Amino acid sequence: MLDILREYWVPLIKQPKSTIRRAMDETSTNCLFVLISLFGITLCLEQAMNRDAGNTTSTPAIIILSIVIGPIMGVIAWFLGSLCTYGMARLFGGVASFRETREASAWATVAYTTKLALFIPMLLIFREENFTSITPDIDSSMFLALLFFLCLTASFVMSIYYFVVYPKIIGEIHEIGSWKGFASIVLIPVVLISLLILVALALN
């Protein structure tokens, strides 16, 4: 399993369209579990950083909670995302099955999960200030402030690139092209968010 992950991780980021079918041919249940768990852990850590969770929770607790809850979050996000993407892709004339869409969606997460390679040194360098709104050590050092900014920029770029890789993979397996693949991924979430905003405005 680890050999398969090592073999396809970087090629999927560099050349997703030409790599995804070979990766899917060698996908096992264990492989899916690892991909989805790492995706969920990355989601949890990023949410903790964005929400300044360290203001109320210790860094060790954040890390432990991410490791425990992350895989569950990953499964939920992966399954619902795959379901929405599959439905829209079929409307656009896609040919892949739901199982193939789930596998492809799991492999697409490598572009996002690569952030873990960035988070680990960030945890070692910036420690609890990754998760707090008050950052005295970072604020008192121009070098640390610049390094922290570069890390956040790299993390943002990785998030954007995930939405470059994912549509290419969906477009390839469904044979609908990258643009329709992108629409398949974002349309339902955009519609749901818009409806929630409208409901919230109406209630207010």
Backbone as a printed PyTorch tensor [residue, N CA C, xyz], in Angstrom:
tensor([[[  0.8210,  -1.2080,   0.0000],
         [  0.0000,   0.0000,   0.0000],
         [  0.8600,   1.2650,   0.0000]],

        [[  1.8750,   1.3000,   0.8700],
         [  2.7520,   2.4650,   0.9330],
         [  3.5120,   2.6500,  -0.3680]],

        [[  3.8770,   1.5260,  -1.0050],
         [  4.5650,   1.6100,  -2.2950],
         [  3.6710,   2.2540,  -3.3470]],

        [[  2.3840,   1.9140,  -3.3180],
         [  1.4270,   2.4950,  -4.2730],
         [  1.2870,   3.9930,  -4.0340]],

        [[  1.1790,   4.3870,  -2.7730],
         [  1.0650,   5.8080,  -2.4460],
         [  2.3030,   6.5700,  -2.9010]],

        [[  3.4720,   6.0030,  -2.6430],
         [  4.7130,   6.6590,  -3.0610],
         [  4.7990,   6.7590,  -4.5800]],

        [[  4.3390,   5.7090,  -5.2630],
         [  4.4550,   5.6680,  -6.7230],
         [  3.5930,   6.7200,  -7.4050]],

        [[  2.4080,   6.9810,  -6.8570],
         [  1.4540,   7.8440,  -7.5710],
         [  1.2570,   9.2250,  -6.9520]],

        [[  1.7950,   9.4600,  -5.7710],
         [  1.5310,  10.7340,  -5.0870],
         [  1.9870,  11.9360,  -5.9210]],

        [[  3.2680,  11.9790,  -6.2460],
         [  3.8110,  13.1220,  -6.9980],
         [  3.2940,  13.1590,  -8.4350]],

        [[  3.2680,  12.0230,  -9.1640],
         [  2.7140,  12.0660, -10.5270],
         [  1.2760,  12.5730, -10.5910]],

        [[  0.4580,  12.2660,  -9.5770],
         [ -0.9250,  12.7520,  -9.5760],
         [ -0.9820,  14.2670,  -9.4270]],

        [[ -0.0200,  14.8270,  -8.7310],
         [  0.0300,  16.2810,  -8.5850],
         [  0.5330,  16.9250,  -9.8710]],

        [[  1.5220,  16.2830, -10.4980],
         [  2.1170,  16.8530, -11.7090],
         [  1.2840,  16.5860, -12.9570]],

        [[  0.8480,  15.3390, -13.1230],
         [  0.1280,  14.9360, -14.3390],
         [ -1.1070,  14.1120, -13.9650]],

        [[ -2.1110,  14.7500, -13.3860],
         [ -3.2720,  13.9980, -12.8810],
         [ -4.0250,  13.2250, -13.9550]],

        [[ -4.1950,  13.8080, -15.1260],
         [ -5.0090,  13.1660, -16.1610],
         [ -4.3720,  11.8810, -16.6730]],

        [[ -3.0520,  11.8850, -16.7940],
         [ -2.3790,  10.7060, -17.3400],
         [ -2.0450,   9.6710, -16.2720]],

        [[ -2.2920,   9.9960, -15.0100],
         [ -1.9120,   9.1090, -13.9060],
         [ -3.1020,   8.4630, -13.2180]],

        [[ -4.2500,   9.1200, -13.2180],
         [ -5.3580,   8.6990, -12.3630],
         [ -5.8440,   7.2860, -12.6480]],

        [[ -5.9360,   6.8960, -13.9180],
         [ -6.4690,   5.5560, -14.2170],
         [ -5.5330,   4.4640, -13.7100]],

        [[ -4.2320,   4.6740, -13.8400],
         [ -3.2800,   3.6840, -13.3270],
         [ -3.3610,   3.6000, -11.8050]],

        [[ -3.5200,   4.7480, -11.1590],
         [ -3.6440,   4.7620,  -9.6950],
         [ -4.9100,   4.0350,  -9.2510]],

        [[ -6.0100,   4.2700,  -9.9640],
         [ -7.2790,   3.6280,  -9.6020],
         [ -7.2210,   2.1200,  -9.7920]],

        [[ -6.4630,   1.6650, -10.7750],
         [ -6.3360,   0.2240, -11.0170],
         [ -5.6890,  -0.4930,  -9.8380]],

        [[ -4.8960,   0.2320,  -9.0610],
         [ -4.1810,  -0.3810,  -7.9400],
         [ -4.7350,   0.0590,  -6.5840]],

        [[ -5.9100,   0.6760,  -6.6070],
         [ -6.5030,   1.1740,  -5.3610],
         [ -7.0690,   0.0320,  -4.5270]],

        [[ -6.7100,   0.0180,  -3.2560],
         [ -7.2570,  -0.9620,  -2.3120],
         [ -8.0490,  -0.2240,  -1.2330]],

        [[ -8.7870,  -0.9780,  -0.4350],
         [ -9.5480,  -0.3760,   0.6640],
         [ -8.6270,   0.3150,   1.6580]],

        [[ -7.4970,  -0.3260,   1.9620],
         [ -6.5300,   0.2710,   2.8880],
         [ -5.9700,   1.5760,   2.3430]],

        [[ -5.7220,   1.5890,   1.0440],
         [ -5.1910,   2.7820,   0.3890],
         [ -6.1950,   3.9330,   0.4880]],

        [[ -7.4630,   3.6300,   0.2220],
         [ -8.5120,   4.6450,   0.3370],
         [ -8.5950,   5.1820,   1.7610]],

        [[ -8.5030,   4.2720,   2.7330],
         [ -8.5930,   4.6780,   4.1390],
         [ -7.4800,   5.6560,   4.4960]],

        [[ -6.2700,   5.3690,   4.0510],
         [ -5.1370,   6.2570,   4.3520],
         [ -5.3200,   7.6160,   3.6830]],

        [[ -5.6980,   7.6110,   2.4060],
         [ -5.8970,   8.8660,   1.6740],
         [ -6.9540,   9.7400,   2.3480]],

        [[ -8.0800,   9.1280,   2.7020],
         [ -9.1950,   9.8850,   3.2810],
         [ -8.8590,  10.3520,   4.6980]],

        [[ -8.1650,   9.5090,   5.4580],
         [ -7.7830,   9.8900,   6.8260],
         [ -6.8240,  11.0770,   6.8160]],

        [[ -5.8160,  11.0190,   5.9520],
         [ -4.8590,  12.1230,   5.8540],
         [ -5.5440,  13.4070,   5.3990]],

        [[ -6.4920,  13.2610,   4.4830],
         [ -7.2720,  14.4100,   4.0100],
         [ -8.0390,  15.0450,   5.1690]],

        [[ -8.6880,  14.2120,   5.9820],
         [ -9.4570,  14.7120,   7.1130],
         [ -8.5900,  15.3660,   8.1720]],

        [[ -7.4350,  14.7800,   8.4460],
         [ -6.5110,  15.3660,   9.4260],
         [ -6.0360,  16.7360,   8.9550]],

        [[ -5.7310,  16.8300,   7.6630],
         [ -5.3070,  18.1130,   7.0930],
         [ -6.4180,  19.1500,   7.2000]],

        [[ -7.6490,  18.7320,   6.9060],
         [ -8.8060,  19.6310,   7.0430],
         [ -8.9310,  20.1580,   8.4700]],

        [[ -8.8200,  19.2520,   9.4430],
         [ -8.9630,  19.6350,  10.8500],
         [ -7.8880,  20.6310,  11.2770]],

        [[ -6.6440,  20.3450,  10.9090],
         [ -5.5490,  21.2380,  11.2830],
         [ -5.7290,  22.6210,  10.6660]],

        [[ -6.1420,  22.6490,   9.4070],
         [ -6.3250,  23.9440,   8.7470],
         [ -7.4860,  24.7240,   9.3670]],

        [[ -8.5700,  24.0180,   9.6920],
         [ -9.6980,  24.6840,  10.3360],
         [ -9.2930,  25.2360,  11.7020]],

        [[ -8.4730,  24.4830,  12.4250],
         [ -8.0030,  24.9470,  13.7330],
         [ -7.1640,  26.2120,  13.5950]],

        [[ -6.3500,  26.2720,  12.5430],
         [ -5.5400,  27.4630,  12.2960],
         [ -6.4240,  28.6450,  11.9050]],

        [[ -7.3630,  28.4070,  11.0170],
         [ -8.2190,  29.4930,  10.5220],
         [ -9.1250,  30.0650,  11.6100]],

        [[ -9.5290,  29.2100,  12.5530],
         [-10.4700,  29.6350,  13.5980],
         [ -9.7820,  30.0280,  14.9100]],

        [[ -8.4390,  30.0830,  14.8890],
         [ -7.6860,  30.4290,  16.1030],
         [ -8.0990,  29.5510,  17.2780]],

        [[ -8.1600,  28.2430,  17.0260],
         [ -8.6100,  27.3000,  18.0560],
         [ -7.6890,  27.2870,  19.2680]],

        [[ -6.4400,  27.7100,  19.0710],
         [ -5.4880,  27.7330,  20.1750],
         [ -5.8080,  28.7520,  21.2430]],

        [[ -6.7240,  29.6660,  20.9560],
         [ -7.1380,  30.6390,  21.9760],
         [ -7.8500,  29.9640,  23.1440]],

        [[ -8.4690,  28.8330,  22.8660],
         [ -9.2390,  28.1360,  23.9080],
         [ -8.7890,  26.6900,  24.1320]],

        [[ -7.9470,  26.1700,  23.2260],
         [ -7.5390,  24.7630,  23.3040],
         [ -6.0270,  24.6680,  23.1580]],

        [[ -5.3990,  23.7820,  23.9230],
         [ -3.9480,  23.6300,  23.8470],
         [ -3.5420,  22.9890,  22.5260]],

        [[ -2.3090,  23.2570,  22.1170],
         [ -1.8090,  22.6990,  20.8530],
         [ -1.8020,  21.1700,  20.8580]],

        [[ -1.3240,  20.5030,  21.9320],
         [ -1.3930,  19.0320,  21.9390],
         [ -2.8160,  18.5110,  21.7700]],

        [[ -3.7830,  19.1900,  22.4070],
         [ -5.1840,  18.7650,  22.2860],
         [ -5.6800,  18.9370,  20.8560]],

        [[ -5.2770,  20.0270,  20.2020],
         [ -5.6740,  20.2590,  18.8070],
         [ -5.1320,  19.1500,  17.9120]],

        [[ -3.8740,  18.7900,  18.1270],
         [ -3.2500,  17.7450,  17.3050],
         [ -3.9300,  16.3980,  17.5410]],

        [[ -4.1720,  16.0640,  18.8070],
         [ -4.8270,  14.7840,  19.1280],
         [ -6.2360,  14.7370,  18.5480]],

        [[ -6.9870,  15.8200,  18.7130],
         [ -8.3500,  15.8750,  18.1720],
         [ -8.3440,  15.7600,  16.6480]],

        [[ -7.3530,  16.3720,  16.0070],
         [ -7.2520,  16.2860,  14.5450],
         [ -6.9980,  14.8550,  14.0960]],

        [[ -6.1470,  14.1510,  14.8380],
         [ -5.8320,  12.7640,  14.4900],
         [ -7.0260,  11.8480,  14.7340]],

        [[ -7.7980,  12.1310,  15.8000],
         [ -8.9450,  11.2810,  16.1500],
         [-10.1730,  11.6130,  15.3050]],

        [[-10.5030,  12.9050,  15.2280],
         [-11.7190,  13.3290,  14.5300],
         [-11.4880,  13.4930,  13.0310]],

        [[-10.2520,  13.8020,  12.6540],
         [ -9.9340,  14.0570,  11.2540],
         [-10.3880,  12.9800,  10.2840]],

        [[-10.0780,  11.7050,  10.5450],
         [-10.5300,  10.6620,   9.6190],
         [-12.0430,  10.6140,   9.4430]],

        [[-12.7850,  10.8920,  10.5240],
         [-14.2560,  10.9090,  10.4220],
         [-14.7050,  12.0650,   9.5350]],

        [[-14.1100,  13.2420,   9.7620],
         [-14.4140,  14.3950,   8.9170],
         [-14.0500,  14.1220,   7.4660]],

        [[-12.9110,  13.4400,   7.2890],
         [-12.4670,  13.1160,   5.9350],
         [-13.4520,  12.2270,   5.2090]],

        [[-13.9650,  11.2050,   5.9090],
         [-14.9410,  10.2910,   5.3020],
         [-16.2080,  11.0380,   4.9060]],

        [[-16.6970,  11.9000,   5.8000],
         [-17.9290,  12.6450,   5.5190],
         [-17.7370,  13.5730,   4.3260]],

        [[-16.6450,  14.3530,   4.3460],
         [-16.3820,  15.2980,   3.2570],
         [-16.1640,  14.5690,   1.9400]],

        [[-15.4200,  13.4580,   1.9970],
         [-15.1270,  12.6850,   0.7790],
         [-16.3920,  12.0680,   0.1990]],

        [[-17.2140,  11.4430,   1.0460],
         [-18.4030,  10.7590,   0.5360],
         [-19.4160,  11.7530,  -0.0280]],

        [[-19.7060,  12.8140,   0.7260],
         [-20.6820,  13.7970,   0.2460],
         [-20.1750,  14.5160,  -1.0000]],

        [[-18.8760,  14.8400,  -0.9980],
         [-18.2910,  15.4850,  -2.1720],
         [-18.3450,  14.5870,  -3.3920]],

        [[-18.0330,  13.3080,  -3.1960],
         [-18.0840,  12.3450,  -4.3040],
         [-19.5020,  12.1840,  -4.8270]],

        [[-20.4720,  12.1420,  -3.9060],
         [-21.8710,  11.9730,  -4.2960],
         [-22.3570,  13.1500,  -5.1360]],

        [[-22.0880,  14.3580,  -4.6750],
         [-22.4990,  15.5570,  -5.4250],
         [-21.7940,  15.6240,  -6.7760]],

        [[-20.5020,  15.3370,  -6.7720],
         [-19.7240,  15.3920,  -8.0120],
         [-20.2090,  14.3480,  -9.0040]],

        [[-20.4920,  13.1510,  -8.5110],
         [-20.9820,  12.0800,  -9.3860],
         [-22.3050,  12.4750, -10.0340]],

        [[-23.2310,  12.9970,  -9.2260],
         [-24.5360,  13.3840,  -9.7620],
         [-24.4280,  14.4420, -10.8410]],

        [[-23.6190,  15.4730, -10.5940],
         [-23.4680,  16.5460, -11.5780],
         [-22.7260,  16.0610, -12.8180]],

        [[-21.6960,  15.2450, -12.6190],
         [-20.9310,  14.7400, -13.7640],
         [-21.8130,  13.9020, -14.6850]],

        [[-22.6940,  13.1080, -14.1020],
         [-23.6170,  12.3050, -14.9230],
         [-24.5670,  13.2080, -15.7100]],

        [[-24.9910,  14.3190, -15.1040],
         [-25.8480,  15.2670, -15.8210],
         [-25.1160,  15.8860, -17.0080]],

        [[-23.7990,  16.0280, -16.8750],
         [-22.9910,  16.5710, -17.9660],
         [-22.5770,  15.5030, -18.9800]],

        [[-23.0940,  14.2880, -18.8120],
         [-22.7730,  13.2150, -19.7440],
         [-21.6230,  12.3370, -19.3160]],

        [[-21.2620,  12.3860, -18.0330],
         [-20.1660,  11.5710, -17.5300],
         [-20.4650,  10.0840, -17.5860]],

        [[-19.4110,   9.2850, -17.6760],
         [-19.5840,   7.8420, -17.8770],
         [-19.0890,   7.0020, -16.6980]],

        [[-18.3720,   7.5930, -15.7560],
         [-17.7990,   6.8140, -14.6520],
         [-18.8780,   6.4190, -13.6430]],

        [[-18.6390,   5.3200, -12.9490],
         [-19.5710,   4.8580, -11.9130],
         [-19.3340,   5.6320, -10.6140]],

        [[-20.2330,   5.4390,  -9.6550],
         [-20.0720,   6.0970,  -8.3590],
         [-18.8180,   5.5900,  -7.6510]],

        [[-18.5520,   4.2960,  -7.7600],
         [-17.3400,   3.7400,  -7.1520],
         [-16.0960,   4.3810,  -7.7530]],

        [[-16.0610,   4.5190,  -9.0690],
         [-14.9120,   5.1400,  -9.7260],
         [-14.7710,   6.6040,  -9.3190]],

        [[-15.9040,   7.2800,  -9.1770],
         [-15.8700,   8.6830,  -8.7440],
         [-15.3270,   8.7990,  -7.3250]],

        [[-15.7290,   7.8710,  -6.4540],
         [-15.2230,   7.8820,  -5.0750],
         [-13.7150,   7.6590,  -5.0510]],

        [[-13.2500,   6.6900,  -5.8170],
         [-11.8170,   6.4010,  -5.8450],
         [-11.0330,   7.5840,  -6.4030]],

        [[-11.5370,   8.1620,  -7.4920],
         [-10.8560,   9.3020,  -8.1080],
         [-10.8190,  10.4930,  -7.1570]],

        [[-11.9260,  10.7140,  -6.4520],
         [-11.9920,  11.8250,  -5.4940],
         [-11.0010,  11.6220,  -4.3490]],

        [[-10.8500,  10.3800,  -3.9170],
         [ -9.8880,  10.0840,  -2.8500],
         [ -8.4650,  10.3780,  -3.3120]],

        [[ -8.1370,   9.9570,  -4.5240],
         [ -6.7960,  10.2090,  -5.0440],
         [ -6.5520,  11.6970,  -5.2740]],

        [[ -7.5990,  12.4260,  -5.6460],
         [ -7.4420,  13.8670,  -5.8870],
         [ -7.0170,  14.6120,  -4.6290]],

        [[ -7.3230,  14.0450,  -3.4600],
         [ -6.9940,  14.7380,  -2.2100],
         [ -5.4930,  14.8460,  -1.9660]],

        [[ -4.6790,  14.1050,  -2.7070],
         [ -3.2280,  14.1840,  -2.4730],
         [ -2.7110,  15.6060,  -2.6870]],

        [[ -3.3450,  16.3440,  -3.6150],
         [ -2.9170,  17.7240,  -3.8680],
         [ -3.1590,  18.6040,  -2.6470]],

        [[ -4.1970,  18.2880,  -1.8810],
         [ -4.5190,  19.0510,  -0.6690],
         [ -3.7390,  18.5240,   0.5330]],

        [[ -3.6520,  17.2160,   0.6490],
         [ -3.0100,  16.5960,   1.8100],
         [ -1.5100,  16.8530,   1.8460]],

        [[ -0.9290,  17.2160,   0.7060],
         [  0.4940,  17.5520,   0.6700],
         [  0.8090,  18.6890,   1.6320]],

        [[ -0.2160,  19.4330,   2.0410],
         [ -0.0370,  20.4900,   3.0410],
         [  0.5580,  19.9610,   4.3430]],

        [[  0.3450,  18.6850,   4.6410],
         [  0.8980,  18.1240,   5.8770],
         [  2.4170,  18.2690,   5.9140]],

        [[  3.0420,  18.1970,   4.7400],
         [  4.4940,  18.3750,   4.6700],
         [  4.8870,  19.7950,   5.0600]],

        [[  3.9460,  20.7190,   4.9410],
         [  4.1640,  22.1090,   5.3510],
         [  3.7830,  22.3170,   6.8140]],

        [[  2.6910,  21.6810,   7.2490],
         [  2.2100,  21.8580,   8.6190],
         [  3.1970,  21.3390,   9.6610]],

        [[  3.8690,  20.2390,   9.3560],
         [  4.7750,  19.6350,  10.3470],
         [  5.9010,  20.5930,  10.7330]],

        [[  6.6630,  21.1540,   9.7560],
         [  7.6800,  22.1370,  10.1650],
         [  7.0770,  23.4000,  10.7800]],

        [[  5.8700,  23.7860,  10.3500],
         [  5.2130,  24.9510,  10.9590],
         [  4.9340,  24.6990,  12.4380]],

        [[  4.5170,  23.4740,  12.7770],
         [  4.2660,  23.1320,  14.1800],
         [  5.5530,  23.1810,  14.9980]],

        [[  6.6560,  22.7590,  14.3860],
         [  7.9370,  22.7570,  15.0890],
         [  8.4860,  24.1680,  15.2710]],

        [[  8.2610,  25.0330,  14.2710],
         [  8.8310,  26.3840,  14.3070],
         [  7.9440,  27.3640,  15.0790]],

        [[  6.6540,  27.3830,  14.7390],
         [  5.7570,  28.4030,  15.3120],
         [  4.9510,  27.9000,  16.5130]],

        [[  4.9630,  26.5970,  16.7180],
         [  4.3040,  25.9570,  17.8540],
         [  2.8580,  26.4350,  18.0290]],

        [[  2.4850,  26.8460,  19.2420],
         [  1.0820,  27.1890,  19.5130],
         [  0.6140,  28.4300,  18.7560]],

        [[  1.5430,  29.2410,  18.2620],
         [  1.1430,  30.4680,  17.5690],
         [  0.5240,  30.1940,  16.1990]],

        [[  0.6290,  28.9460,  15.7380],
         [ -0.1080,  28.5550,  14.5310],
         [ -1.6120,  28.6810,  14.7370]],

        [[ -2.0420,  28.5020,  15.9810],
         [ -3.4730,  28.3660,  16.2670],
         [ -4.0460,  29.5050,  17.1190]],

        [[ -3.2720,  30.5500,  17.3530],
         [ -3.7490,  31.6340,  18.2100],
         [ -3.8140,  32.9560,  17.4510]],

        [[ -4.6780,  33.8410,  17.9100],
         [ -4.7780,  35.1690,  17.2950],
         [ -3.6710,  36.0910,  17.7960]],

        [[ -3.1350,  35.8010,  18.9860],
         [ -2.0220,  36.5780,  19.5450],
         [ -0.7230,  35.8220,  19.2800]],

        [[  0.2200,  36.4790,  18.5850],
         [  1.4570,  35.8000,  18.1570],
         [  2.6770,  36.6440,  18.5330]],

        [[  3.0380,  36.7020,  19.8170],
         [  4.1460,  37.5720,  20.2460],
         [  5.4960,  37.2050,  19.6390]],

        [[  5.8100,  35.9180,  19.5430],
         [  7.1060,  35.5130,  18.9860],
         [  7.2100,  35.8750,  17.5100]],

        [[  6.1450,  35.6030,  16.7560],
         [  6.1470,  35.9320,  15.3270],
         [  6.2030,  37.4430,  15.1330]],

        [[  5.4420,  38.1800,  15.9310],
         [  5.3850,  39.6400,  15.7880],
         [  6.7070,  40.3140,  16.1340]],

        [[  7.4890,  39.6800,  16.9980],
         [  8.7430,  40.3010,  17.4470],
         [  9.9320,  39.9620,  16.5580]],

        [[  9.7280,  39.1230,  15.5540],
         [ 10.8240,  38.7130,  14.6690],
         [ 10.4210,  38.8960,  13.2140]],

        [[ 11.1550,  39.7510,  12.4960],
         [ 10.8730,  39.9620,  11.0800],
         [ 11.0490,  38.6650,  10.2940]],

        [[ 12.0710,  37.8860,  10.6730],
         [ 12.3260,  36.6240,   9.9750],
         [ 11.1640,  35.6520,  10.1570]],

        [[ 10.7020,  35.4890,  11.4030],
         [  9.5890,  34.5740,  11.6680],
         [  8.3040,  35.0590,  11.0040]],

        [[  8.0890,  36.3710,  11.0150],
         [  6.8890,  36.9240,  10.3830],
         [  6.8930,  36.6530,   8.8820]],

        [[  8.0550,  36.8520,   8.2540],
         [  8.1680,  36.5950,   6.8140],
         [  8.0020,  35.1100,   6.5200]],

        [[  8.6260,  34.2690,   7.3460],
         [  8.5300,  32.8230,   7.1520],
         [  7.0900,  32.3450,   7.3260]],

        [[  6.4020,  32.8860,   8.3190],
         [  5.0040,  32.5170,   8.5570],
         [  4.1260,  32.9410,   7.3740]],

        [[  4.3780,  34.1340,   6.8550],
         [  3.6260,  34.6200,   5.6910],
         [  3.8640,  33.7180,   4.4820]],

        [[  5.1070,  33.3150,   4.2640],
         [  5.4300,  32.4390,   3.1310],
         [  4.7550,  31.0780,   3.2840]],

        [[  4.7160,  30.5680,   4.5050],
         [  4.0560,  29.2790,   4.7550],
         [  2.5560,  29.3710,   4.4840]],

        [[  1.9330,  30.4560,   4.9400],
         [  0.5000,  30.6420,   4.6980],
         [  0.2140,  30.8100,   3.2110]],

        [[  1.1030,  31.5050,   2.5170],
         [  0.9370,  31.6780,   1.0670],
         [  1.0460,  30.3410,   0.3530]],

        [[  2.0390,  29.5370,   0.7450],
         [  2.2090,  28.2120,   0.1410],
         [  0.9880,  27.3370,   0.4060]],

        [[  0.4410,  27.4190,   1.6120],
         [ -0.7590,  26.6500,   1.9530],
         [ -1.9430,  27.0760,   1.0930]],

        [[ -2.0900,  28.3770,   0.8840],
         [ -3.1780,  28.8920,   0.0470],
         [ -3.0290,  28.4150,  -1.3940]],

        [[ -1.8060,  28.4450,  -1.9010],
         [ -1.5440,  27.9910,  -3.2730],
         [ -1.8910,  26.5120,  -3.4190]],

        [[ -1.5650,  25.7080,  -2.4030],
         [ -1.8950,  24.2810,  -2.4440],
         [ -3.4020,  24.0630,  -2.4770]],

        [[ -4.1430,  24.8840,  -1.7410],
         [ -5.6100,  24.7790,  -1.7600],
         [ -6.1540,  25.0830,  -3.1480]],

        [[ -5.6330,  26.1340,  -3.7670],
         [ -6.0630,  26.4940,  -5.1190],
         [ -5.7110,  25.3770,  -6.0960]],

        [[ -4.5040,  24.8280,  -5.9420],
         [ -4.0580,  23.7960,  -6.8830],
         [ -4.8980,  22.5280,  -6.7570]],

        [[ -5.4170,  22.2670,  -5.5680],
         [ -6.3200,  21.1240,  -5.3850],
         [ -7.5110,  21.2420,  -6.3260]],

        [[ -8.0110,  22.4750,  -6.4990],
         [ -9.1510,  22.6980,  -7.3900],
         [ -8.7350,  22.8240,  -8.8520]],

        [[ -7.4550,  22.6350,  -9.1090],
         [ -6.9680,  22.4640, -10.4800],
         [ -6.8570,  20.9760, -10.7920]],

        [[ -6.3050,  20.2370,  -9.8340],
         [ -6.1020,  18.7940, -10.0150],
         [ -7.4240,  18.0320, -10.0220]],

        [[ -8.2940,  18.3340,  -9.0600],
         [ -9.5540,  17.5920,  -8.9070],
         [-10.4240,  17.6410, -10.1730]],

        [[-10.6700,  18.8070, -10.7740],
         [-11.4720,  18.8360, -12.0070],
         [-10.8460,  18.0590, -13.1550]],

        [[ -9.5190,  18.1000, -13.2490],
         [ -8.8520,  17.3420, -14.3160],
         [ -9.0820,  15.8450, -14.1410]],

        [[ -9.0140,  15.3850, -12.8980],
         [ -9.2260,  13.9670, -12.6130],
         [-10.6680,  13.5670, -12.8980]],

        [[-11.6260,  14.3740, -12.4420],
         [-13.0410,  14.0750, -12.6930],
         [-13.3430,  14.1460, -14.1820]],

        [[-12.8120,  15.1440, -14.8510],
         [-13.0120,  15.2590, -16.2940],
         [-12.4560,  14.0730, -17.0530]],

        [[-11.3330,  13.5450, -16.5790],
         [-10.6990,  12.4010, -17.2440],
         [-11.5110,  11.1250, -17.0650]],

        [[-11.9050,  10.8070, -15.8410],
         [-12.5930,   9.5210, -15.6370],
         [-14.0210,   9.5390, -16.1810]],

        [[-14.6390,  10.7270, -16.2100],
         [-16.0030,  10.8320, -16.7390],
         [-16.0200,  11.1790, -18.2280]],

        [[-14.8230,  11.4890, -18.7690],
         [-14.6800,  11.8350, -20.1910],
         [-15.5430,  13.0440, -20.5630]],

        [[-15.4720,  14.0790, -19.7270],
         [-16.2780,  15.2810, -19.9820],
         [-15.4240,  16.5490, -20.0590]],

        [[-14.1200,  16.4300, -19.8800],
         [-13.2570,  17.6000, -19.9310],
         [-13.1250,  18.2830, -18.5750]],

        [[-12.0590,  19.0630, -18.4270],
         [-11.7410,  19.6750, -17.1350],
         [-12.7520,  20.7290, -16.6980]],

        [[-13.2630,  21.5250, -17.6510],
         [-14.2010,  22.5840, -17.2780],
         [-15.5190,  22.0090, -16.7530]],

        [[-16.0170,  20.9850, -17.4180],
         [-17.2290,  20.3340, -16.9090],
         [-16.9240,  19.5970, -15.6060]],

        [[-15.7030,  19.1000, -15.5000],
         [-15.2890,  18.4840, -14.2420],
         [-15.3140,  19.4950, -13.1070]],

        [[-14.8510,  20.7080, -13.3910],
         [-14.8710,  21.7730, -12.3830],
         [-16.3050,  22.1290, -11.9970]],

        [[-17.1610,  22.2580, -12.9970],
         [-18.5730,  22.5700, -12.7350],
         [-19.2310,  21.4670, -11.9130]],

        [[-18.8740,  20.2250, -12.1940],
         [-19.4390,  19.0920, -11.4510],
         [-19.0930,  19.1640,  -9.9670]],

        [[-17.9180,  19.6860,  -9.6710],
         [-17.4450,  19.7510,  -8.2900],
         [-18.0700,  20.9150,  -7.5250]],

        [[-18.1880,  22.0720,  -8.1750],
         [-18.5490,  23.2920,  -7.4290],
         [-20.0250,  23.6770,  -7.4940]],

        [[-20.7750,  23.2100,  -8.4940],
         [-22.1360,  23.7180,  -8.6830],
         [-23.0530,  23.4750,  -7.4820]],

        [[-23.1320,  22.2250,  -7.0260],
         [-24.0390,  21.9190,  -5.9120],
         [-23.6330,  22.6540,  -4.6320]],

        [[-22.3410,  22.6390,  -4.2300],
         [-21.9620,  23.4190,  -3.0450],
         [-22.2850,  24.9100,  -3.1720]],

        [[-22.0480,  25.4830,  -4.3580],
         [-22.3370,  26.9090,  -4.5590],
         [-23.8320,  27.1840,  -4.4160]],

        [[-24.6510,  26.3120,  -5.0060],
         [-26.1090,  26.4780,  -4.9150],
         [-26.5720,  26.3570,  -3.4620]],

        [[-26.0540,  25.3580,  -2.7410],
         [-26.4540,  25.1590,  -1.3400],
         [-26.0520,  26.3420,  -0.4640]],

        [[-24.8240,  26.8300,  -0.6600],
         [-24.3550,  27.9800,   0.1200],
         [-25.2040,  29.2120,  -0.1870]],

        [[-25.5250,  29.4040,  -1.4670],
         [-26.3620,  30.5440,  -1.8650],
         [-27.7420,  30.4620,  -1.2170]],

        [[-28.3100,  29.2540,  -1.1880],
         [-29.6240,  29.0720,  -0.5610],
         [-29.5750,  29.3570,   0.9370]],

        [[-28.5070,  28.8850,   1.5890],
         [-28.3590,  29.1350,   3.0280],
         [-28.2460,  30.6290,   3.3190]],

        [[-27.5090,  31.3360,   2.4650],
         [-27.3690,  32.7880,   2.6360],
         [-28.7180,  33.4790,   2.4650]],

        [[-29.4730,  33.0590,   1.4460],
         [-30.7890,  33.6490,   1.1980],
         [-31.7420,  33.3850,   2.3630]],

        [[-31.7030,  32.1550,   2.8950],
         [-32.5580,  31.8120,   4.0400],
         [-32.1780,  32.6520,   5.2600]],

        [[-30.8580,  32.7790,   5.4930],
         [-30.3880,  33.5730,   6.6320],
         [-30.8210,  35.0310,   6.5020]],

        [[-30.7110,  35.5710,   5.2920],
         [-31.1310,  36.9570,   5.0590],
         [-32.6350,  37.1160,   5.2540]],

        [[-33.3850,  36.1090,   4.7930],
         [-34.8450,  36.1690,   4.9240],
         [-35.2740,  36.1170,   6.3890]],

        [[-34.5810,  35.2980,   7.1890],
         [-34.9200,  35.1720,   8.6080],
         [-34.5760,  36.4320,   9.3970]],

        [[-33.5550,  37.1440,   8.9050],
         [-33.1640,  38.3790,   9.5870],
         [-34.0530,  39.5510,   9.1690]]])
